[in-house]
Coordinates of C-alpha atoms in Angstrom, one line a residue:
X1 CA -18.5 1.5 16.4
X2 CA -14.8 2.3 16.4
X3 CA -12.1 0.8 14.2
X4 CA -8.6 1.4 13.0
X5 CA -7.8 1.6 9.3
X6 CA -4.2 0.8 8.2
X7 CA -2.7 -0.7 5.1
X8 CA 0.5 -1.4 3.1
X9 CA 2.7 -2.7 5.9
X10 CA 5.1 -4.1 3.3
X11 CA 6.8 -6.2 5.9
X12 CA 10.2 -7.5 4.5
X13 CA 10.8 -4.3 2.5
X14 CA 14.3 -3.1 1.9
X15 CA 14.8 0.7 1.7
X16 CA 17.5 0.8 -1.0
X17 CA 20.2 -1.1 0.8
X18 CA 18.8 -1.1 4.3
X19 CA 16.8 -3.8 6.1
X20 CA 13.8 -2.4 7.9
X21 CA 12.9 -5.3 10.3
X22 CA 13.8 -3.3 13.4
X23 CA 11.9 -0.2 12.1
X24 CA 8.8 -2.3 11.2
X25 CA 8.7 -4.0 14.6
X26 CA 9.0 -0.6 16.3
X27 CA 6.1 0.9 14.3
X28 CA 3.8 -2.1 14.6
X29 CA 4.3 -2.1 18.4
X30 CA 3.3 1.6 18.3
X31 CA 0.1 0.5 16.6
X32 CA -0.6 -2.1 19.3
X33 CA 0.0 0.6 21.9
X34 CA -2.5 2.9 20.2
X35 CA -5.0 0.1 20.0
X36 CA -4.6 -0.5 23.8
X37 CA -5.3 3.2 24.4
X38 CA -8.2 3.6 22.0
X39 CA -9.8 0.1 22.4
X40 CA -11.2 -0.2 18.8
X41 CA -13.9 -2.8 18.0
X42 CA -12.0 -3.8 14.9
X43 CA -8.6 -3.3 13.2
X44 CA -8.7 -3.2 9.4
X45 CA -5.5 -3.9 7.3
X46 CA -6.3 -3.1 3.7
X47 CA -3.7 -5.2 1.9
X48 CA 0.0 -5.5 1.1
X49 CA 0.9 -7.1 4.5
X50 CA 4.1 -8.3 2.9
X51 CA 6.4 -6.7 0.4
X52 CA 6.9 -10.0 -1.5
X53 CA 4.6 -12.8 -2.5
X54 CA 7.0 -15.2 -0.8
X55 CA 8.0 -13.4 2.3
X56 CA 11.1 -14.2 4.3
X57 CA 10.9 -16.1 7.6
X58 CA 11.7 -12.9 9.4
X59 CA 8.9 -11.0 7.7
X60 CA 6.4 -13.8 8.7
X61 CA 7.7 -13.7 12.2
X62 CA 7.2 -9.9 12.4
X63 CA 3.6 -10.1 11.2
X64 CA 2.9 -13.1 13.5
X65 CA 4.2 -11.2 16.5
X66 CA 2.1 -8.1 15.6
X67 CA -1.2 -10.1 15.3
X68 CA -0.4 -12.1 18.4
X69 CA 0.2 -8.9 20.5
X70 CA -2.8 -7.2 19.0
X71 CA -5.1 -10.2 19.8
X72 CA -3.6 -10.5 23.3
X73 CA -4.1 -6.8 24.1
X74 CA -7.7 -6.7 22.7
X75 CA -9.2 -10.2 22.9
X76 CA -12.7 -9.0 21.8
X77 CA -11.3 -7.0 18.8
X78 CA -12.0 -8.3 15.3
X79 CA -9.0 -8.2 13.0
X80 CA -9.8 -7.9 9.3
X81 CA -7.1 -8.4 6.8
X82 CA -7.2 -8.6 3.0
X83 CA -4.4 -9.4 0.5
X84 CA -2.9 -6.7 -1.8
X85 CA -1.1 -6.9 -5.1
X86 CA 2.3 -7.6 -3.3
X87 CA 0.9 -10.5 -1.3
X88 CA 0.3 -14.1 -2.4
X89 CA -3.5 -14.4 -2.4
X90 CA -3.4 -18.2 -1.9
X91 CA -0.9 -17.9 1.1
X92 CA -3.0 -15.2 2.7
X93 CA -6.1 -17.3 2.3
X94 CA -4.5 -20.2 4.3
X95 CA -6.6 -21.3 7.4
X96 CA -9.2 -18.8 6.5
X97 CA -12.1 -20.6 8.2
X98 CA -10.0 -21.6 11.2
X99 CA -8.8 -18.1 11.9
X100 CA -12.3 -16.7 11.7
X101 CA -13.2 -18.6 14.9
X102 CA -10.4 -16.6 16.6
X103 CA -11.8 -13.2 15.4
X104 CA -9.1 -13.0 12.7
X105 CA -10.5 -12.7 9.2
X106 CA -7.6 -13.2 6.7
X107 CA -9.1 -13.0 3.2
X108 CA -6.6 -13.7 0.4
X109 CA -8.9 -14.5 -2.5
X110 CA -11.9 -12.7 -4.0
X111 CA -15.0 -14.6 -5.1
X112 CA -14.1 -16.6 -8.2
X113 CA -17.2 -18.8 -8.8
X114 CA -20.8 -17.7 -9.3
X115 CA -21.9 -19.1 -6.0
X116 CA -19.3 -17.1 -4.1
X117 CA -19.6 -13.6 -2.8
X118 CA -17.4 -10.9 -1.2
X119 CA -16.6 -12.0 2.3
X120 CA -18.8 -10.1 4.7
X121 CA -18.2 -9.7 8.4
X122 CA -21.0 -8.1 10.5
X123 CA -20.4 -6.4 13.8
X124 CA -23.0 -4.9 16.1
X125 CA -23.2 -1.9 18.3
X126 CA -26.1 0.1 20.0
X127 CA -27.1 1.5 16.6
X128 CA -27.4 -1.9 14.8
X129 CA -25.3 -3.8 12.3
X130 CA -22.1 -2.6 10.6
X131 CA -21.3 -4.8 7.5
X132 CA -17.6 -5.0 6.5
X133 CA -17.1 -6.2 2.9
X134 CA -13.6 -7.6 2.5
X135 CA -12.4 -7.5 -1.1
X136 CA -8.8 -8.5 -1.7
X137 CA -6.8 -7.2 -4.7
X138 CA -8.6 -8.2 -7.9
X139 CA -7.2 -8.8 -11.3
X140 CA -9.9 -9.2 -14.0
X141 CA -8.6 -12.6 -15.0
X142 CA -9.3 -13.8 -11.4
X143 CA -13.0 -13.1 -11.5
X144 CA -13.9 -13.6 -15.2
X145 CA -16.1 -16.6 -14.4
X146 CA -18.3 -14.2 -12.3
X147 CA -18.1 -10.9 -14.2
X148 CA -17.8 -12.3 -17.7
X149 CA -15.7 -11.1 -20.6
X150 CA -15.9 -8.5 -23.4
X151 CA -17.4 -9.2 -26.9
X152 CA -14.1 -10.7 -28.0
X153 CA -13.9 -13.1 -25.1
X154 CA -11.1 -11.1 -23.3
X155 CA -11.1 -10.2 -19.6
X156 CA -12.8 -7.0 -18.7
X157 CA -11.0 -3.9 -17.6
X158 CA -10.1 -3.5 -13.9
X159 CA -12.8 -0.8 -13.7
X160 CA -15.6 -3.0 -15.2
X161 CA -14.5 -6.1 -13.3
X162 CA -14.5 -4.3 -9.8
X163 CA -17.8 -2.5 -10.6
X164 CA -19.6 -5.7 -11.6
X165 CA -18.1 -7.6 -8.6
X166 CA -19.5 -5.1 -6.1
X167 CA -22.8 -4.5 -8.0
X168 CA -23.8 -8.1 -7.7
X169 CA -23.8 -7.9 -3.9
X170 CA -27.1 -7.3 -2.1
X171 CA -26.0 -4.3 0.0
X172 CA -28.6 -3.1 2.6
X173 CA -28.6 0.6 2.0
X174 CA -30.3 1.2 5.4
X175 CA -27.5 -0.4 7.3
X176 CA -24.0 0.9 7.8
X177 CA -21.5 -0.6 5.2
X178 CA -17.8 -0.5 5.0
X179 CA -15.7 -1.6 2.0
X180 CA -12.1 -2.8 2.6
X181 CA -10.4 -2.9 -0.8
X182 CA -6.9 -2.7 -2.3
X183 CA -7.1 -1.2 -5.8
X184 CA -6.2 2.1 -7.6
X185 CA -9.4 4.0 -7.1
X186 CA -9.5 7.2 -9.1
X187 CA -11.3 10.2 -7.7
X188 CA -14.3 11.2 -9.9
X189 CA -13.1 13.6 -12.6
X190 CA -9.4 13.1 -11.8
X191 CA -6.7 12.0 -14.3
X192 CA -4.6 9.0 -13.3
X193 CA -1.4 10.6 -14.4
X194 CA -2.1 13.6 -12.1
X195 CA -2.3 11.4 -8.9
X196 CA 0.9 11.6 -6.9
X197 CA 2.5 8.1 -6.6
X198 CA 5.4 6.9 -4.5
X199 CA 8.4 5.2 -6.1
X200 CA 7.8 2.1 -4.0
X201 CA 4.4 1.5 -5.7
X202 CA 4.0 -1.0 -8.5
X203 CA 2.3 0.9 -11.4
X204 CA 0.8 -0.6 -14.5
X205 CA 1.7 0.8 -17.9
X206 CA -1.1 3.0 -19.1
X207 CA -2.7 3.0 -15.7
X208 CA -4.9 0.1 -16.8
X209 CA -5.6 -0.8 -13.2
X210 CA -7.6 2.4 -12.4
X211 CA -11.1 2.0 -11.0
X212 CA -13.6 4.8 -11.0
X213 CA -14.4 5.7 -7.4
X214 CA -18.1 6.3 -8.0
X215 CA -18.7 2.6 -6.9
X216 CA -17.5 3.6 -3.4
X217 CA -20.6 5.8 -2.9
X218 CA -22.6 2.7 -1.9
X219 CA -20.5 2.5 1.3
X220 CA -20.5 4.6 4.4
X221 CA -16.7 4.2 4.7
X222 CA -14.2 2.8 2.2
X223 CA -10.9 1.6 3.9
X224 CA -8.6 1.6 1.0
X225 CA -5.0 0.3 0.4
X226 CA -2.5 0.5 -2.4
X227 CA -1.6 4.2 -2.6
X228 CA 1.4 4.9 -0.3
X229 CA 0.5 8.4 0.8
X230 CA -2.6 9.5 2.6
X231 CA -5.3 10.4 0.0
X232 CA -9.0 11.1 0.1
X233 CA -11.1 9.7 -2.7
X234 CA -13.9 12.2 -2.6
X235 CA -14.3 12.8 1.1
X236 CA -13.0 11.9 4.6
X237 CA -15.1 8.7 4.5
X238 CA -13.5 7.2 1.4
X239 CA -9.7 7.3 1.7
X240 CA -6.3 5.8 1.6
X241 CA -4.5 5.9 4.9
X242 CA -1.0 5.5 3.4
X243 CA 1.9 3.4 4.6
X244 CA 2.8 3.4 8.4
X245 CA 6.5 3.7 7.4
X246 CA 8.2 5.4 4.4
X247 CA 8.9 2.8 1.8
X248 CA 11.0 4.9 -0.5
X249 CA 13.0 8.1 -0.6
X250 CA 10.1 9.8 -2.4
X251 CA 8.2 9.6 0.9
X252 CA 10.8 11.6 2.8
X253 CA 9.2 14.1 5.1
X254 CA 5.7 12.6 4.7
X255 CA 3.7 12.4 7.9
X256 CA 2.5 8.9 8.6
X257 CA -0.4 7.6 10.6
X258 CA -3.4 5.4 10.9
X259 CA -7.0 6.4 10.6
X260 CA -9.3 6.1 13.6
X261 CA -12.9 5.7 12.3
X262 CA -15.9 6.2 14.6
X263 CA -19.4 5.4 13.2
X264 CA -22.5 6.6 15.0
X265 CA -26.0 6.3 13.5
X266 CA -26.3 5.8 9.7
X267 CA -24.6 8.8 8.0
X268 CA -22.5 9.8 11.1
X269 CA -18.9 8.9 10.3
X270 CA -16.0 10.7 12.0
X271 CA -12.3 10.2 11.2
X272 CA -9.1 11.1 13.0
X273 CA -5.5 10.5 12.0
X274 CA -3.4 9.0 14.8
X275 CA 0.2 10.0 14.0
X276 CA 3.0 7.4 13.9
X277 CA 6.6 8.3 14.8
X278 CA 9.2 6.1 13.2
X279 CA 12.4 4.9 14.8
X280 CA 14.3 6.6 12.0
X281 CA 13.1 9.3 9.6
X282 CA 13.8 9.2 5.9
X283 CA 15.6 12.4 4.9
X284 CA 17.0 14.0 1.8
X285 CA 19.9 16.4 2.5
X286 CA 21.2 18.7 -0.2
X287 CA 24.3 20.9 0.0
X288 CA 28.1 20.8 -0.4
X289 CA 30.1 18.1 1.4
X290 CA 31.4 20.6 3.9
X291 CA 27.9 21.9 4.7
X292 CA 26.4 18.5 5.2
X293 CA 29.1 16.7 7.2
X294 CA 28.4 18.5 10.5
X295 CA 24.7 17.4 10.2
X296 CA 25.3 14.0 11.6
X297 CA 22.2 11.9 12.5
X298 CA 20.9 8.3 12.7
X299 CA 18.1 8.7 10.2
X300 CA 18.0 7.1 6.8
X301 CA 19.6 9.7 4.6
X302 CA 20.0 10.4 0.9
X303 CA 22.7 13.0 0.3
X304 CA 22.7 15.2 -2.8
X305 CA 26.1 16.9 -3.2
X306 CA 26.0 20.3 -4.9
X307 CA 29.8 20.8 -5.0
X308 CA 30.9 22.3 -8.4
X309 CA 34.5 21.5 -7.9
X310 CA 36.2 18.1 -8.1
X311 CA 36.0 16.0 -5.0
X312 CA 38.2 13.2 -3.6
X313 CA 35.1 11.1 -3.7
X314 CA 36.3 8.1 -1.8
X315 CA 37.4 10.2 1.1
X316 CA 34.0 12.1 1.0
X317 CA 32.1 8.8 1.0
X318 CA 34.0 7.5 4.0
X319 CA 33.3 10.8 5.9
X320 CA 29.6 10.7 4.9
X321 CA 29.2 7.1 6.1
X322 CA 30.8 8.1 9.4
X323 CA 28.5 11.1 9.7
X324 CA 25.4 9.2 8.6
X325 CA 25.5 5.5 9.8
X326 CA 22.3 4.8 7.9
X327 CA 23.3 6.4 4.6
X328 CA 21.1 5.2 1.8
X329 CA 22.8 6.8 -1.3
X330 CA 24.9 9.7 -2.5
X331 CA 24.1 11.7 -5.6
X332 CA 25.9 14.5 -7.4
X333 CA 23.8 17.3 -8.6
X334 CA 24.7 18.8 -11.9
X335 CA 27.5 16.3 -12.6
X336 CA 26.5 14.1 -15.5
X337 CA 26.7 10.4 -15.1
X338 CA 28.1 10.4 -11.6
X339 CA 26.3 8.9 -8.6
X340 CA 27.4 6.8 -5.7
X341 CA 25.6 4.1 -3.7
X342 CA 22.8 3.5 -6.2
X343 CA 22.8 2.9 -9.9
X344 CA 20.5 5.8 -10.9
X345 CA 18.6 8.5 -9.2
X346 CA 14.8 7.8 -9.4
X347 CA 14.1 11.1 -11.2
X348 CA 16.7 10.1 -13.9
X349 CA 15.2 6.6 -14.6
X350 CA 13.1 6.0 -17.6
X351 CA 9.9 4.1 -17.4
X352 CA 10.3 0.4 -18.4
X353 CA 7.8 0.9 -21.2
X354 CA 9.9 3.9 -22.6
X355 CA 13.1 1.8 -22.4
X356 CA 11.5 -1.0 -24.4
X357 CA 10.1 1.3 -27.0
X358 CA 13.5 3.0 -27.4
X359 CA 15.0 -0.4 -28.0
X360 CA 12.3 -1.8 -30.3
X361 CA 11.6 1.3 -32.3
X362 CA 8.3 2.5 -33.7
X363 CA 5.4 0.2 -32.7
X364 CA 1.8 0.1 -34.0
X365 CA -1.2 0.2 -31.7
X366 CA -1.5 -3.6 -31.5
X367 CA 2.2 -4.0 -30.7
X368 CA 2.0 -1.4 -28.0
X369 CA -0.9 -3.2 -26.4
X370 CA 1.0 -6.5 -26.4
X371 CA 4.1 -4.8 -24.9
X372 CA 2.0 -3.1 -22.1
X373 CA 0.4 -6.5 -21.3
X374 CA 3.8 -8.2 -21.0
X375 CA 5.3 -5.6 -18.8
X376 CA 2.2 -5.5 -16.5
X377 CA 2.2 -9.3 -16.2
X378 CA 5.9 -9.3 -15.2
X379 CA 5.4 -6.5 -12.7
X380 CA 2.5 -8.4 -11.1
X381 CA 4.5 -11.6 -10.9
X382 CA 7.5 -10.1 -9.1

């Protein structure tokens, strides 16, 4: 059994001030070309198809074109898609039963009633069945009718909710099982604050969305989405593939790709990263204006000026825009309060929670909990 693992397409995303429609079409066509070359039995997309819950018409058109070309190139291939935290679960769930008859499994909503279960798609090869469990992004409030509440009647933690949701499934341990999921799975023994995250990811205050990765051990492979850089959660068979395109300047220089998974007999899982080459790289250039101006290129560029003397900044900006047609922003290093093209550099920004506590003053534990809940609710609703 051979399948592709990709995630976090974020179609419709803007990179600071740049539309990425052309870049996303380019990289999605590259994935179609790789699929034609490798002939996988399935293509798995582990959430965050779109960047916004209500995507633009262009974003929908881009995704529609991608799926259409994929289905045309590989008519026998099963396409397995779940919703992520950026997607509208209800919209992704549209025409679910109709699409399944076309080998397209678009799963937007997790089970929400006791009689419902995680959507399972079973494929067969010469070694028997491979069960794909398709679990969209889960908020504890969505599944409380199934997993219950705590002693006070409140929703469970993300960790408890996801564990209970998976544990209620009757998983055949003798068969080969694959989990497709979009959550923040934390490697066993790791600290959430130590996990490198991209600026483009939505993070909850206090990392309340973390889920302990021990639950993944029930599966032969875990195709995960949510983290924007490639990351293993234990071993090669339980991993995040990362975004196919850089979604923020913090991903500059990061090698992107999709994971090709080949499953033989039970216990035989091999993975290989198929590199993706973008139409334009994301680059950060640091130096004086005179050093950088000759380095002209078509890539998406953040310029960090290290000049210590005064600059005729309007003239410099014009010259930089001419040298770098896809200039994202210009920053001044070591010059307090000066930056051009973007309000604040990401490393200078304060966390939203910190800004609120600075404004509100000293808060007790209960007030801090309320503030975290409000901020996380607003972030999820964006």
